[in-house]
mmCIF file of C-alpha atoms in Angstrom:
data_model
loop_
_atom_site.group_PDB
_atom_site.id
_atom_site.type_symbol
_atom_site.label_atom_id
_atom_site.label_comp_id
_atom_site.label_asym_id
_atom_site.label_seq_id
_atom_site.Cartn_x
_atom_site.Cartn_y
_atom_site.Cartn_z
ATOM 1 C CA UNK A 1 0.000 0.000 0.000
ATOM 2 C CA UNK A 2 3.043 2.466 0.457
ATOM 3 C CA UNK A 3 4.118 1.848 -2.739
ATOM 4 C CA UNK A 4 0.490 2.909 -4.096
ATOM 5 C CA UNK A 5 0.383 6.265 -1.793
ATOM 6 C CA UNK A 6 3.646 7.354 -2.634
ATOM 7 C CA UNK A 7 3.281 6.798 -6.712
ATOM 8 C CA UNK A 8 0.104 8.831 -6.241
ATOM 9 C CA UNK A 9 1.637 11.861 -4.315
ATOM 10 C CA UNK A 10 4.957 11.748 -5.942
ATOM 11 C CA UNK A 11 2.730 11.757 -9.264
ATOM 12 C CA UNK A 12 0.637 14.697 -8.102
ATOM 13 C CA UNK A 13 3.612 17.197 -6.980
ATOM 14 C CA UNK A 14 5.369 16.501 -9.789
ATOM 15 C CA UNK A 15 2.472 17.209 -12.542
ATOM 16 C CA UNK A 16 0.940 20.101 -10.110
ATOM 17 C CA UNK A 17 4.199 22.254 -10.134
ATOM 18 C CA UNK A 18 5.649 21.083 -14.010
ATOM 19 C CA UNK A 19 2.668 22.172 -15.279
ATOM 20 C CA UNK A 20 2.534 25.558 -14.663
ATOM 21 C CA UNK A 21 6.081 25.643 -16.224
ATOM 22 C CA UNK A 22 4.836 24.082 -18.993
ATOM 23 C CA UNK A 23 2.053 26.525 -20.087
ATOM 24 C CA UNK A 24 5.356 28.729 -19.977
ATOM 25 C CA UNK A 25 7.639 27.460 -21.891
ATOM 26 C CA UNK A 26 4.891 26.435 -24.522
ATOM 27 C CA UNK A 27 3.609 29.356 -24.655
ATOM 28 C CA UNK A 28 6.872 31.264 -25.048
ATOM 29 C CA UNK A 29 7.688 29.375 -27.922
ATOM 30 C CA UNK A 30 4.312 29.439 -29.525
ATOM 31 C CA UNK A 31 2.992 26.095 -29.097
ATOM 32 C CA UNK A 32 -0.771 26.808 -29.010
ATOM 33 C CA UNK A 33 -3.963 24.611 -30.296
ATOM 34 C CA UNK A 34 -5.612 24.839 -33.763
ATOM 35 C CA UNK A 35 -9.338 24.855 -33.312
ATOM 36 C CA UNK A 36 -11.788 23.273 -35.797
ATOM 37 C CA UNK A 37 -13.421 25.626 -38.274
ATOM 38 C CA UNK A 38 -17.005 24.502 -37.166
ATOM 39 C CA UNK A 39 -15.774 24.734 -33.549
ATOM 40 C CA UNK A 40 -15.052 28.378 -34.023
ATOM 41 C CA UNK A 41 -18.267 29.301 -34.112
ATOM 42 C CA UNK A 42 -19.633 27.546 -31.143
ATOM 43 C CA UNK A 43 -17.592 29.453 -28.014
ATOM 44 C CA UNK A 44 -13.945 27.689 -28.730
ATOM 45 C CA UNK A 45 -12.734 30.718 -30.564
ATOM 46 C CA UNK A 46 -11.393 31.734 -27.425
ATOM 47 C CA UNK A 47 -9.686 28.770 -26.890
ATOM 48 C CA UNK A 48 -7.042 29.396 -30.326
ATOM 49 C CA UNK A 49 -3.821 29.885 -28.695
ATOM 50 C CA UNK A 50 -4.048 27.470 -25.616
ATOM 51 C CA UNK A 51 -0.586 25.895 -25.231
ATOM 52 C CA UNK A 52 -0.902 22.334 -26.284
ATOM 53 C CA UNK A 53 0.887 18.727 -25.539
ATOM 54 C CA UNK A 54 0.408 19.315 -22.142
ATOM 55 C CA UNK A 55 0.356 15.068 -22.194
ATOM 56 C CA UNK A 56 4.153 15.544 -22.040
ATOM 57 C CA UNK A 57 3.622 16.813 -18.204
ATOM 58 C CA UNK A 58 1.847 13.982 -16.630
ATOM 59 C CA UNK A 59 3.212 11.448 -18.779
ATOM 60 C CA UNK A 60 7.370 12.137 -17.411
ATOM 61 C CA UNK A 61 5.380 12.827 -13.972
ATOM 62 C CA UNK A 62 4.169 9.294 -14.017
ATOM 63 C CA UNK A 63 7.162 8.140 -14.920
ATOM 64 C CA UNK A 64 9.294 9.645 -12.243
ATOM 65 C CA UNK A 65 6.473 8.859 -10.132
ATOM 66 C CA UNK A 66 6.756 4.572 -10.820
ATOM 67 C CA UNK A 67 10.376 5.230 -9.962
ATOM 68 C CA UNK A 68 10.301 7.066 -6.969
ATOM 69 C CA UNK A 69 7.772 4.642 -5.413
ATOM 70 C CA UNK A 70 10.611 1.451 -6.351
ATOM 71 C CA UNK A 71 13.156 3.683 -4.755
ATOM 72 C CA UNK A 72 11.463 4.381 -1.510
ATOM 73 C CA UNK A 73 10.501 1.058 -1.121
ATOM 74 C CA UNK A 74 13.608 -0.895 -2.771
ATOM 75 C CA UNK A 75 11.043 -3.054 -4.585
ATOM 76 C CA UNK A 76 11.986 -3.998 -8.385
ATOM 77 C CA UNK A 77 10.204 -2.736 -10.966
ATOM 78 C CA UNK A 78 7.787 -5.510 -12.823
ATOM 79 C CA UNK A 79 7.828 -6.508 -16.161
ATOM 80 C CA UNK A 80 3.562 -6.087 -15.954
ATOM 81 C CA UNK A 81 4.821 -2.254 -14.772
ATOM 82 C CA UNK A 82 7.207 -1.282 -17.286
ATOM 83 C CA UNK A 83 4.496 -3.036 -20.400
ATOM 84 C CA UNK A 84 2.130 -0.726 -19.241
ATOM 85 C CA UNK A 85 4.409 2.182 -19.351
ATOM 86 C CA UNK A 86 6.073 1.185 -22.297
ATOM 87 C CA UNK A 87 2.362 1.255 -23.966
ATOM 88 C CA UNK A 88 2.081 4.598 -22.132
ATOM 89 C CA UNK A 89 4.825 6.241 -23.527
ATOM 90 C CA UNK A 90 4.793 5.040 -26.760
ATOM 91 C CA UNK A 91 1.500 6.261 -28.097
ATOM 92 C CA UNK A 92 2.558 9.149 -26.178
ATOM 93 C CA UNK A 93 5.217 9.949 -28.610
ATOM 94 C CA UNK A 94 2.835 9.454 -31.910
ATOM 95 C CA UNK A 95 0.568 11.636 -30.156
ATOM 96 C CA UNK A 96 3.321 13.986 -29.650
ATOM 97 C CA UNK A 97 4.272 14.024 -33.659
ATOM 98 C CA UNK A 98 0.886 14.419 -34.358
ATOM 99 C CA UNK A 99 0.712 17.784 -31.691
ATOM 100 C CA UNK A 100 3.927 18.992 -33.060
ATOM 101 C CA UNK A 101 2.722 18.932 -37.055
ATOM 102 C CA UNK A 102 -0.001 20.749 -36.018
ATOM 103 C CA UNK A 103 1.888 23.215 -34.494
ATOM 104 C CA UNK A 104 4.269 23.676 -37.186
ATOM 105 C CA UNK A 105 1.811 23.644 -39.740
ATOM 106 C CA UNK A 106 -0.311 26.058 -38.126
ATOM 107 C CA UNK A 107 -3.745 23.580 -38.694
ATOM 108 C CA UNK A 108 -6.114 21.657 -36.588
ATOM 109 C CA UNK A 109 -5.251 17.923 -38.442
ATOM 110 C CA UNK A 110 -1.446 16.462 -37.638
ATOM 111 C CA UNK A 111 -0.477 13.292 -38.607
ATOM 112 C CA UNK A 112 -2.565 11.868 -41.610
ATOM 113 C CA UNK A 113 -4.814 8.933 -40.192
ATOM 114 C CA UNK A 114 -2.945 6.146 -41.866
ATOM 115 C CA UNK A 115 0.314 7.553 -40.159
ATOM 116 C CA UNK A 116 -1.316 7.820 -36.941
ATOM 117 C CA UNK A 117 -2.714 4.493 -37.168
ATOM 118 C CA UNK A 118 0.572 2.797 -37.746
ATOM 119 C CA UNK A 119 2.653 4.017 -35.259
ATOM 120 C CA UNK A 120 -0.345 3.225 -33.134
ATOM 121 C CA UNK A 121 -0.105 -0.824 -34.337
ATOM 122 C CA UNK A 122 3.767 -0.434 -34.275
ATOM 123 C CA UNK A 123 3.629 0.365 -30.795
ATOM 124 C CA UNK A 124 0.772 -1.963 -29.647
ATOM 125 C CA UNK A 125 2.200 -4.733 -31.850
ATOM 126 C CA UNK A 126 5.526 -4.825 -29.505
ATOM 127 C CA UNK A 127 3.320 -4.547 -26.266
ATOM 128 C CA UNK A 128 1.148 -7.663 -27.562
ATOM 129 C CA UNK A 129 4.708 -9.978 -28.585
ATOM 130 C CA UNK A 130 6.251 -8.741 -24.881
ATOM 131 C CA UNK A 131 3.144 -9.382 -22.927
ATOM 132 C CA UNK A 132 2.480 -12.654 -23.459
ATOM 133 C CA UNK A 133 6.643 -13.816 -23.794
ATOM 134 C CA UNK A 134 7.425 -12.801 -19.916
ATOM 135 C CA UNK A 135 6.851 -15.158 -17.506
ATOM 136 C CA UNK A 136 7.908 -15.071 -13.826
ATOM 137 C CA UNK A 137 9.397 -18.150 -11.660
ATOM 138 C CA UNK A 138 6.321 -19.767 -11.946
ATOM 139 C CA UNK A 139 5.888 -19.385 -15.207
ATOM 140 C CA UNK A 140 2.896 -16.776 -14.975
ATOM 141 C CA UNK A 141 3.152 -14.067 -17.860
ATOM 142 C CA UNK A 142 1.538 -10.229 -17.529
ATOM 143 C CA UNK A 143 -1.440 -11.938 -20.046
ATOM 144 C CA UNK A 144 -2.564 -15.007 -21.805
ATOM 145 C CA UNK A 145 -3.436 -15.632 -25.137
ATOM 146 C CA UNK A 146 -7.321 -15.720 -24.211
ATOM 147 C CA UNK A 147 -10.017 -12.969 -23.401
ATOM 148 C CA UNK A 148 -10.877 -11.595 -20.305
ATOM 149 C CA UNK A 149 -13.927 -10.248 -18.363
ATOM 150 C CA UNK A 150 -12.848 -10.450 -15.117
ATOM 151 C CA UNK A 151 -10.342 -12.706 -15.096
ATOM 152 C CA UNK A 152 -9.726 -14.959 -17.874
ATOM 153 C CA UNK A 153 -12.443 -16.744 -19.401
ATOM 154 C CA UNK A 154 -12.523 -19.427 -22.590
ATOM 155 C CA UNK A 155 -10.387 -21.419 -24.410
ATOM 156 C CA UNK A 156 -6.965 -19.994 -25.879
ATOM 157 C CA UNK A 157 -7.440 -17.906 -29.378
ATOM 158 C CA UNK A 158 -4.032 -18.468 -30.340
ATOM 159 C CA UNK A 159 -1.273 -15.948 -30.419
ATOM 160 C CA UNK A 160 -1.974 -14.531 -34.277
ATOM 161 C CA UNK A 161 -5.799 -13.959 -33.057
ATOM 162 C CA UNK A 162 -4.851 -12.517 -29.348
ATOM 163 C CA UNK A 163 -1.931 -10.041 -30.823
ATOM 164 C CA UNK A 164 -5.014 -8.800 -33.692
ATOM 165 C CA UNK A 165 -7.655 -8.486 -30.348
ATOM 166 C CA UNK A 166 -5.169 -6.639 -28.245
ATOM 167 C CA UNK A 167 -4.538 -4.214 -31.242
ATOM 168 C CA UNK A 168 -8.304 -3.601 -31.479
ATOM 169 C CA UNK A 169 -8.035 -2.570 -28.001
ATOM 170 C CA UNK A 170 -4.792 -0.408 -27.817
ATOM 171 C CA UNK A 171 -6.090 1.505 -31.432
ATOM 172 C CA UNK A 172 -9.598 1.952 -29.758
ATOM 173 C CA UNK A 173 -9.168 2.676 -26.282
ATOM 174 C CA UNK A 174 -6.422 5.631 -27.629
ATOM 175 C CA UNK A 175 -9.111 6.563 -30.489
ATOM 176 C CA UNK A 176 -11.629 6.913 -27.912
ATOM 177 C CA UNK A 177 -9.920 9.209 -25.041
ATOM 178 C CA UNK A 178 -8.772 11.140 -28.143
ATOM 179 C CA UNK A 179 -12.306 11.700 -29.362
ATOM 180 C CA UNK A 180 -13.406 12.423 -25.387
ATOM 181 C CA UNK A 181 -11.040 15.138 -25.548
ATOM 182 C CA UNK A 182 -12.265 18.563 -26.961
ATOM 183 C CA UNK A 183 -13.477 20.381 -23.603
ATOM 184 C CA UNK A 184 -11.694 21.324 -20.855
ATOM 185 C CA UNK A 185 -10.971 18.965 -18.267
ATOM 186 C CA UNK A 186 -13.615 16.059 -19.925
ATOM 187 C CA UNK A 187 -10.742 13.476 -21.007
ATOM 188 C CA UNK A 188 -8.779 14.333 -17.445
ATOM 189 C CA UNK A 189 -11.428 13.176 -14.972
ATOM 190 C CA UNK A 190 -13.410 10.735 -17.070
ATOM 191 C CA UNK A 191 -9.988 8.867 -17.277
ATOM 192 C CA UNK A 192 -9.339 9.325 -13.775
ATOM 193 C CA UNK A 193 -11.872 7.818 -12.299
ATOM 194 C CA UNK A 194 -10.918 4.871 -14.614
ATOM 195 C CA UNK A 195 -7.406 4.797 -12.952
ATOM 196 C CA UNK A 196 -8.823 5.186 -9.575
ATOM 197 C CA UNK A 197 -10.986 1.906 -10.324
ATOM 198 C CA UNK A 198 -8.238 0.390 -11.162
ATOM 199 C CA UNK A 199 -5.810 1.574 -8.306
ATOM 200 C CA UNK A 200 -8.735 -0.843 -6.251
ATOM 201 C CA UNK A 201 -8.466 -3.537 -8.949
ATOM 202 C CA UNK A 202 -4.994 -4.230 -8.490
ATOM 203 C CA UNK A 203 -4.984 -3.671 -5.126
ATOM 204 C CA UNK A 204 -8.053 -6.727 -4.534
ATOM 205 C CA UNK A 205 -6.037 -8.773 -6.890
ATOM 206 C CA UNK A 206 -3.223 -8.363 -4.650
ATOM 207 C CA UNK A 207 -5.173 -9.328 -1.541
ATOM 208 C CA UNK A 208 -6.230 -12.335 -3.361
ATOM 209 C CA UNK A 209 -3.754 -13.589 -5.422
ATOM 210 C CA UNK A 210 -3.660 -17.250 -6.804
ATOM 211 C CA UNK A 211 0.291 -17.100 -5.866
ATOM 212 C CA UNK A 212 0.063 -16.392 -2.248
ATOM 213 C CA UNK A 213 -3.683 -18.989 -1.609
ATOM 214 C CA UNK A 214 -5.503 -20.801 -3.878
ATOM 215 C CA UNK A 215 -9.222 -19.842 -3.992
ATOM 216 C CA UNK A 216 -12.394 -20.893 -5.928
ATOM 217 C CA UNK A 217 -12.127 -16.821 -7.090
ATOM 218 C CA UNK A 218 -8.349 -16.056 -6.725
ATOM 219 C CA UNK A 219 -6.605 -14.240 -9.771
ATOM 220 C CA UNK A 220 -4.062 -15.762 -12.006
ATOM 221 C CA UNK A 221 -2.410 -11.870 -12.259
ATOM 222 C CA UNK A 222 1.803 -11.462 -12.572
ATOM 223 C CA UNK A 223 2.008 -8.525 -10.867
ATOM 224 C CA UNK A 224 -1.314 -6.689 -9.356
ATOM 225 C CA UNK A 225 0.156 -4.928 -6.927
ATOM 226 C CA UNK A 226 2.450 -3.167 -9.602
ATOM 227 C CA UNK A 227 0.052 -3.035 -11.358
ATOM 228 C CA UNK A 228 -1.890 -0.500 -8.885
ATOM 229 C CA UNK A 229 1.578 1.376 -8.713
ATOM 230 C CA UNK A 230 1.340 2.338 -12.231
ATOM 231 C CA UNK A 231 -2.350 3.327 -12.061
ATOM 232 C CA UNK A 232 -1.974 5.539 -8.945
ATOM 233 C CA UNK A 233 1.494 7.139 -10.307
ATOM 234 C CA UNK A 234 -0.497 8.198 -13.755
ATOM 235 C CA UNK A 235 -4.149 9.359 -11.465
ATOM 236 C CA UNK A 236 -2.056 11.516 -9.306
ATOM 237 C CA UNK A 237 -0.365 12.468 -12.027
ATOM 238 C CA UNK A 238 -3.350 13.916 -14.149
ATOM 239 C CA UNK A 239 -5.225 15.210 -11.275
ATOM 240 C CA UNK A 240 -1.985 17.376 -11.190
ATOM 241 C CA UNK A 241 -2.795 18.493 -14.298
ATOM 242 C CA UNK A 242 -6.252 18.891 -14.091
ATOM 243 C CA UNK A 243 -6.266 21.555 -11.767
ATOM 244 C CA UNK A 244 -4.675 23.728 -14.838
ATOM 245 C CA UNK A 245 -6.631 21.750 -17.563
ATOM 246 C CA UNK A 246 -10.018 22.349 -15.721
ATOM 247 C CA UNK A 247 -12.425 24.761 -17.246
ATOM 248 C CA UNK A 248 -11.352 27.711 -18.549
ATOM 249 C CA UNK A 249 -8.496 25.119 -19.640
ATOM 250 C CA UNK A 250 -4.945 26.698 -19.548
ATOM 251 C CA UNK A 251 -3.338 24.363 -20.845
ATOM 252 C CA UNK A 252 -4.627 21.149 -23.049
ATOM 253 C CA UNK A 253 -3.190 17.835 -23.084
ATOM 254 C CA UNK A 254 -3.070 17.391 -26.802
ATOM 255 C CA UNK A 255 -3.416 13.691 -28.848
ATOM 256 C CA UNK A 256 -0.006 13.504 -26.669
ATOM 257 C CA UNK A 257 -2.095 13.030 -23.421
ATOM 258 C CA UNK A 258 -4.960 11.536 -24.784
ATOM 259 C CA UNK A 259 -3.575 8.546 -26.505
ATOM 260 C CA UNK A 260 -1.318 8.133 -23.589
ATOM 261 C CA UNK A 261 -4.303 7.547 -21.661
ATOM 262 C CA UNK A 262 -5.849 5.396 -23.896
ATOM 263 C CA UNK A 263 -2.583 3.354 -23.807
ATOM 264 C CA UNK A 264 -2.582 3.155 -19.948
ATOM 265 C CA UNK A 265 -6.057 1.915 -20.238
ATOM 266 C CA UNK A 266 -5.945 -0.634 -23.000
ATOM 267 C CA UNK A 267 -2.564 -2.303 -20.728
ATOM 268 C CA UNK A 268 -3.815 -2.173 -17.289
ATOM 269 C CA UNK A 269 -6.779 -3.838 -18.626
ATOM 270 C CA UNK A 270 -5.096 -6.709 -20.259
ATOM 271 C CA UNK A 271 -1.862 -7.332 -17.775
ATOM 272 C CA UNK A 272 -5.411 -7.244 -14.895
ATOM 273 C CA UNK A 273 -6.758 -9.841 -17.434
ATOM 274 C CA UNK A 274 -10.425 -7.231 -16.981
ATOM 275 C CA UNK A 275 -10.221 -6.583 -20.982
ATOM 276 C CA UNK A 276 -13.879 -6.704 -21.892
ATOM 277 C CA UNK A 277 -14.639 -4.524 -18.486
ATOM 278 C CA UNK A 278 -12.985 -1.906 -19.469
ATOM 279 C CA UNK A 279 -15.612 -0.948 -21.882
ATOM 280 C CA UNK A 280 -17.849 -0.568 -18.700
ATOM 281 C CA UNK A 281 -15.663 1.155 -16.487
ATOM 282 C CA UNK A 282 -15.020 3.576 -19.719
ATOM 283 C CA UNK A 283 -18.233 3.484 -20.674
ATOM 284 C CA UNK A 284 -18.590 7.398 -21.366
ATOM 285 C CA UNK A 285 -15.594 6.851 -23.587
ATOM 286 C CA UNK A 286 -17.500 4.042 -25.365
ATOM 287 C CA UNK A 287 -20.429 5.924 -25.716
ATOM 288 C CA UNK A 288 -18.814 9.140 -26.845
ATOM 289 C CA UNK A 289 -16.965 6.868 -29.365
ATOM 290 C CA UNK A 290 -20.125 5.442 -30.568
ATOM 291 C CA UNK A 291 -21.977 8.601 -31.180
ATOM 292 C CA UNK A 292 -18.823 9.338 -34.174
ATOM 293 C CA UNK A 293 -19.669 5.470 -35.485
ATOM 294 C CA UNK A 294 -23.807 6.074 -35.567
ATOM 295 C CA UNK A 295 -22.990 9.562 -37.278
ATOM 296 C CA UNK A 296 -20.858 8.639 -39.816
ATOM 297 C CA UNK A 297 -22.536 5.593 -40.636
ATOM 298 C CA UNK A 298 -26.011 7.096 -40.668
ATOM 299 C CA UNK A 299 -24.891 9.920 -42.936
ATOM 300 C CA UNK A 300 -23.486 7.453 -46.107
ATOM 301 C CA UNK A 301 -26.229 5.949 -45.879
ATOM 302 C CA UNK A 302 -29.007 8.875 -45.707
ATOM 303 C CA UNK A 303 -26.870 11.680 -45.998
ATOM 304 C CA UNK A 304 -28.918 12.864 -42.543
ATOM 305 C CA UNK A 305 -26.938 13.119 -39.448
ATOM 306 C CA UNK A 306 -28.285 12.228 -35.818
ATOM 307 C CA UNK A 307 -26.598 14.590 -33.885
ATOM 308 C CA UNK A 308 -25.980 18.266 -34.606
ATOM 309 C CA UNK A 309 -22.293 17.409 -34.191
ATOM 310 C CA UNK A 310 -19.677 14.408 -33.533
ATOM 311 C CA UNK A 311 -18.254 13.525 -30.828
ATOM 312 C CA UNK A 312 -21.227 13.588 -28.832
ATOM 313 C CA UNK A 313 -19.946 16.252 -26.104
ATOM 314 C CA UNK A 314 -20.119 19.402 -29.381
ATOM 315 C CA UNK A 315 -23.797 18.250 -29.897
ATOM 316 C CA UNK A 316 -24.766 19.097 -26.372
ATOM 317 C CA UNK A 317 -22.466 22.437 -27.279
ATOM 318 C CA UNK A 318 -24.507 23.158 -30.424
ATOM 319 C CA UNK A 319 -27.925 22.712 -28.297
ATOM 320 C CA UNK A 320 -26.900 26.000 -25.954
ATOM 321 C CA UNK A 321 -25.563 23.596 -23.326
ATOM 322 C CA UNK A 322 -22.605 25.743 -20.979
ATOM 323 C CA UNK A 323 -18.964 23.932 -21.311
ATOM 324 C CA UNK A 324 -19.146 23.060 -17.743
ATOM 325 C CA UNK A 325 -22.698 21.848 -17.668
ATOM 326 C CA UNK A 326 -21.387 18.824 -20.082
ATOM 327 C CA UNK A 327 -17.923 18.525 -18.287
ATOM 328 C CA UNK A 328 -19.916 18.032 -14.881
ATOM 329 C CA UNK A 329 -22.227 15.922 -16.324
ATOM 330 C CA UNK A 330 -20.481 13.944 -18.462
ATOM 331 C CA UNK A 331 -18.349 13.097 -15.454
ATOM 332 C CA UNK A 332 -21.117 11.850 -13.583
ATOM 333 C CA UNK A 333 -21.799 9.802 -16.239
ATOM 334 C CA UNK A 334 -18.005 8.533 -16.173
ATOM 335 C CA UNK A 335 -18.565 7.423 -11.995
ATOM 336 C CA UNK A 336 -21.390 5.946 -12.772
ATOM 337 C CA UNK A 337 -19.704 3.580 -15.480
ATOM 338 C CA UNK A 338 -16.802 2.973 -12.828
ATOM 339 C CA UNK A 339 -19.161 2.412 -10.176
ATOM 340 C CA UNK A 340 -21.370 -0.244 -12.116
ATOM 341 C CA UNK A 341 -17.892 -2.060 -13.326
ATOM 342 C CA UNK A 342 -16.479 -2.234 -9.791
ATOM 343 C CA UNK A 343 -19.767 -3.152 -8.790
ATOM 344 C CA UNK A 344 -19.550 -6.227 -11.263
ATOM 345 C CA UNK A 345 -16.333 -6.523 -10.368
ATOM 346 C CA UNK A 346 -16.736 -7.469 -6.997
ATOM 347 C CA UNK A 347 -19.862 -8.763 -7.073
ATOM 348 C CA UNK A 348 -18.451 -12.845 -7.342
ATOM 349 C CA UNK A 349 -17.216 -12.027 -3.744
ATOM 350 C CA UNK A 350 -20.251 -11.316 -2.338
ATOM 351 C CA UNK A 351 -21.966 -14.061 -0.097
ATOM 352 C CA UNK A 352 -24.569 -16.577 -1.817
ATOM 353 C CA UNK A 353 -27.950 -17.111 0.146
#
């Protein structure tokens, strides 16, 4: 549990005071967002100018957080750990190429989507050959070839069909934090309270580990309680940088920070072996990435749209909503998708009448 607390605070300092030092230096050398054309004209003209990338912050915070907590408490880092991080990081950077084009081209599109998309499956195609090639002294690896709801369930798909499922996930998960970005602070603490779920995941998993006693509902995880590091050292992290990113955003975290997140997601939920409940516990992200799939898709075929606007946060905009009416909202929405996951979660624990 110290290693938890400390990853979280260490996380939080570090992202709290970097990144108001950020908003500096990026704005000094003129590294502000693009805004969409149709955006302009529904209250974001304002926001032209905002320094941008500010995913670099709480991604080194989270970073030096992970280490810190391993120094303070001499404990090794994990192989499940450093996947995770690695998966971090990685879309990180593509996210940080697409941020800087736009920046240097002076326009709201970076990286063309075929780019983006490949260094995306680059990335996520390393994570998937590492994560399932690293197995402990008893032979346990951060994931299995199979899917998971919470824990593993069926029979093996095979390594081809596992490595295509967990790039489905890593390419959506990113995709779909990216497309819950666009107001200020929405991304930050709909993510959050993801992390914070899974801070408790890891920590349960811990507590009832397969390893340490064999149970009827003990977990087959590598490294949970690493696992929960890496979780709390990224949540401390962004709430850090949400008390700048919070509306009226100073700063925004860019496709940098967004398909970091996404990243951080997609691994915790496959080295937890909880793959298909992430798409509860991110449900708003599901749903927000949904409402782009029903729009596009209903407009080829009747050249009608269903919303005023895609993602689903600018239709509310378009309607007269206030910015921080949908934030709010939307992140009530976000709880209540944590809450009902946890609540499945946990609920094989609880006593049978």
């Amino acid at each position: 549990m110290t290693d938890i607390i400390i990853a979280g605070a260490v996380g939080l300092i570090l992202s709290m005071l970097g990144t108001p030092l950020a908003i500096r230096l990026f704005s000094r050398r003129g590294y502000g967002q693009e805004i969409r054309e149709e955006l302009q004209q529904g209250g974001h003209h304002g926001k032209r100018g905002t320094p941008t990338m500010g995913g670099t912050v709480f991604v080194l915070a989270s970073l030096f957080a992970y280490g810190a907590s391993h120094l303070a408490t001499l404990a090794p880092p994990t192989v499940s750990g450093m996947l995770v991080l690695f998966l971090m990081t990685g879309l990180g950077a593509v996210g940080f190429l697409d941020d800087f084009i736009k920046i240097y081209k002076q326009r709201s599109l970076g990286l063309r989507s075929g780019a983006k998309a490949f260094g995306q499956l680059i990335v996520g195609a390393v994570f998937a050959f590492l994560v399932v090639r690293s197995p402990n002294v008893y032979g346990i690896t951060p994931a299995e070839p199979r899917v998971s709801f919470l824990r593993d369930i069926g029979p093996s798909i095979g390594i081809v069909g596992f490595t295509i499922w967990v790039l489905i996930m890593i390419v959506g998960f990113s995709n779909a934090v990216n497309l819950t970005d666009g107001l200020d602070g929405l991304a930050s603490g709909a993510t959050g309270v993801v992390l914070a779920a899974y801070v408790l995941i890891g920590n349960w998993q811990l507590r009832n580990n397969c390893i340490d006693q064999l149970g009827p509902n003990c977990y087959w995880v590598r490294d949970p309680l690493d696992l929960a590091v890496v979780a709390a050292a990224v949540l401390g992290a962004l709430i850090g940088f949400l008390w700048w990113n919070a509306p009226p955003a100073r700063i925004f975290m860019g496709d940098t920070g967004s398909l970091a997140l996404g990243g951080v997601l997609a691994g915790l939920a496959i080295a937890t072996r909880t793959q298909l409940l992430l798409i509860i516990l991110a449900g708003l992200c599901v749903i927000i990435t949904l409402s782009v799939i029903i729009q596009v898709g209903f407009f080829k075929m009747t050249r009608k749209r269903v919303f005023r606007m895609a993602p689903l946060q600018h239709h509310f905009e378009l309607k007269g909503w206030a910015e921080t009416t949908i934030v709010v909202r939307f992140w009530l929405i976000a709880m209540l998708c944590a809450a009902l996951g946890l609540g499945l979660f946990y609920v094989e624990w609880m006593p049978k009448s």
